[in-house]
CSV table of C-alpha atoms in Angstrom, one decimal:
chain,number,residue,atom,x,y,z
A,1,MET,CA,82.5,165.5,43.9
A,2,SER,CA,79.6,165.0,45.9
A,3,THR,CA,77.5,161.9,46.9
A,4,LEU,CA,73.2,161.8,45.9
A,5,VAL,CA,70.6,159.3,47.4
A,6,THR,CA,68.1,159.2,45.3
A,7,TYR,CA,64.8,157.2,45.9
A,8,PHE,CA,61.6,156.0,45.2
A,9,SER,CA,59.0,155.0,47.7
A,10,ALA,CA,55.5,154.0,47.2
A,11,GLU,CA,54.3,153.6,51.0
A,12,GLY,CA,57.4,155.4,52.9
A,13,THR,CA,59.4,153.2,53.5
A,14,THR,CA,62.3,153.1,51.4
A,15,ALA,CA,61.7,157.5,51.7
A,16,LYS,CA,62.4,156.8,55.7
A,17,VAL,CA,65.7,154.8,54.4
A,18,ALA,CA,66.8,156.6,52.2
A,19,LYS,CA,66.7,160.1,54.0
A,20,GLU,CA,68.0,158.3,57.3
A,21,TYR,CA,70.6,157.1,55.3
A,22,ALA,CA,71.6,160.7,53.2
A,23,GLU,CA,71.9,162.5,56.3
A,24,LYS,CA,74.0,159.8,57.1
A,25,ILE,CA,76.8,160.0,55.0
A,26,GLY,CA,76.2,164.3,54.4
A,27,ALA,CA,74.7,163.6,50.7
A,28,ASP,CA,72.1,165.4,49.3
A,29,LEU,CA,68.6,164.0,48.6
A,30,PHE,CA,66.3,163.5,45.7
A,31,GLU,CA,63.1,161.7,45.4
A,32,ILE,CA,62.0,160.0,42.4
A,33,VAL,CA,57.9,161.4,41.9
A,34,PRO,CA,56.3,159.8,38.7
A,35,GLU,CA,54.2,162.9,36.9
A,36,VAL,CA,50.4,161.4,38.0
A,37,PRO,CA,51.4,159.8,41.5
A,38,TYR,CA,50.4,156.4,42.5
A,39,SER,CA,47.5,155.4,44.6
A,40,THR,CA,47.1,153.1,47.1
A,41,LEU,CA,44.7,151.1,44.4
A,42,ASP,CA,48.1,151.7,41.9
A,43,ILE,CA,50.2,149.5,43.8
A,44,ARG,CA,47.9,147.5,45.1
A,45,TRP,CA,50.5,144.5,43.6
A,46,VAL,CA,47.3,141.3,43.7
A,47,ASN,CA,45.4,143.0,41.4
A,48,PRO,CA,47.0,142.3,38.3
A,49,LEU,CA,45.0,145.1,36.5
A,50,ALA,CA,47.1,147.3,38.9
A,51,ARG,CA,48.7,150.4,37.3
A,52,CYS,CA,52.2,148.9,39.0
A,53,ASN,CA,51.6,145.4,37.8
A,54,ARG,CA,50.8,147.2,34.0
A,55,GLU,CA,53.6,148.9,33.7
A,56,GLN,CA,56.0,146.5,35.0
A,57,ILE,CA,54.8,143.8,32.7
A,58,GLY,CA,54.1,146.6,29.7
A,59,GLY,CA,58.3,147.6,30.4
A,60,LYS,CA,56.2,151.7,30.0
A,61,ASP,CA,58.6,154.6,30.6
A,62,VAL,CA,56.7,156.0,33.5
A,63,PRO,CA,57.4,159.8,33.4
A,64,VAL,CA,58.8,161.8,35.9
A,65,SER,CA,58.4,165.0,38.0
A,66,GLY,CA,61.2,167.7,38.6
A,67,LYS,CA,64.7,167.0,37.5
A,68,ILE,CA,68.6,167.1,39.1
A,69,ASP,CA,70.2,169.3,37.0
A,70,ASP,CA,73.7,169.5,38.4
A,71,PHE,CA,73.5,166.1,38.2
A,72,GLY,CA,77.2,166.1,37.1
A,73,LYS,CA,78.6,167.4,40.3
A,74,TYR,CA,77.9,163.6,41.6
A,75,ASP,CA,80.9,160.9,41.4
A,76,THR,CA,78.7,157.8,43.4
A,77,VAL,CA,75.1,157.5,43.2
A,78,TYR,CA,72.6,155.2,45.7
A,79,ILE,CA,69.6,154.5,44.1
A,80,GLY,CA,66.6,153.5,46.2
A,81,PHE,CA,63.3,152.1,45.3
A,82,PRO,CA,61.0,149.0,46.0
A,83,ILE,CA,61.2,146.0,44.5
A,84,TRP,CA,58.4,145.1,42.0
A,85,TYR,CA,58.8,142.2,40.2
A,86,GLY,CA,62.5,141.4,40.7
A,87,GLN,CA,63.3,144.7,39.8
A,88,ALA,CA,63.8,148.1,40.2
A,89,PRO,CA,60.0,150.0,39.6
A,90,ARG,CA,59.4,151.5,35.7
A,91,VAL,CA,59.7,155.7,37.4
A,92,VAL,CA,63.3,154.0,38.6
A,93,HIS,CA,63.9,153.4,34.9
A,94,THR,CA,62.4,156.8,33.7
A,95,PHE,CA,65.0,158.1,36.2
A,96,CYS,CA,68.4,156.7,35.6
A,97,LYS,CA,67.7,157.0,31.6
A,98,GLY,CA,66.8,160.7,31.5
A,99,TYR,CA,71.0,161.5,33.0
A,100,ASP,CA,74.1,160.7,32.0
A,101,TRP,CA,76.1,157.5,34.4
A,102,THR,CA,79.5,158.1,32.7
A,103,GLY,CA,81.8,157.4,35.2
A,104,LYS,CA,79.4,157.6,38.6
A,105,ASP,CA,79.7,154.6,41.3
A,106,ILE,CA,76.4,153.4,41.6
A,107,HIS,CA,75.1,151.7,45.2
A,108,ILE,CA,71.5,150.0,44.3
A,109,PHE,CA,69.6,149.4,47.7
A,110,ALA,CA,65.8,148.1,47.7
A,111,THR,CA,63.6,147.3,50.4
A,112,SER,CA,61.3,144.6,50.0
A,113,GLY,CA,58.6,142.5,52.2
A,114,GLY,CA,59.8,139.4,50.7
A,115,SER,CA,61.5,139.5,47.4
A,116,GLY,CA,65.4,139.1,47.5
A,117,ILE,CA,67.3,141.6,45.5
A,118,GLY,CA,68.3,139.1,42.5
A,119,LYS,CA,68.8,139.9,39.6
A,120,THR,CA,68.1,144.4,40.4
A,121,ALA,CA,71.2,145.7,39.2
A,122,GLU,CA,71.3,143.5,35.9
A,123,LYS,CA,68.1,144.6,34.8
A,124,LEU,CA,68.5,148.3,36.1
A,125,GLN,CA,72.2,148.6,34.2
A,126,PRO,CA,71.2,149.5,30.6
A,127,SER,CA,69.4,152.0,32.5
A,128,VAL,CA,72.6,153.6,34.0
A,129,ALA,CA,74.8,152.3,30.5
A,130,GLY,CA,78.0,153.9,31.6
A,131,GLY,CA,77.9,153.7,35.2
A,132,ASN,CA,79.7,151.7,37.7
A,133,ILE,CA,77.6,149.8,39.4
A,134,ILE,CA,79.0,149.1,42.4
A,135,ASP,CA,76.5,146.4,45.0
A,136,ALA,CA,72.9,146.0,45.1
A,137,LYS,CA,71.5,144.6,48.2
A,138,ARG,CA,67.9,144.3,49.6
A,139,ILE,CA,67.5,146.1,53.5
A,140,SER,CA,65.6,147.7,56.2
A,141,SER,CA,66.9,149.7,57.4
A,142,ALA,CA,70.0,153.0,56.8
A,143,SER,CA,72.8,150.8,58.5
A,144,GLU,CA,72.6,148.4,56.2
A,145,ILE,CA,73.7,150.7,53.5
């Protein structure tokens, strides 16, 4: 079986960490990309009307561009993302709901300028039904994963 590091990055912070970690452990890498990319204004969370806020508060699915054809070959999956409203961005939830997580070990890592990890794992669990979330932590670098 194999290991996958998958991530969503709004401003490049999570991407940097995910790429470094995947290289370090020899894992495959997959970027979660929304069909409609986020602009700088879309992720400006201090604006209550920003797209990121509307999606999080509304619990909306955000269509993902691309798909992993051979997801079944992975037994361990790392999922990285910035914390939005105390949880994974909606695009991560949508991505996760598109796969069968049965029997997979899941490690969650999140980047954040100030928010803690909180109940991020509990909130993501329904989207990775059948998977086993091993840990979830807020990190600043790949060495912390």
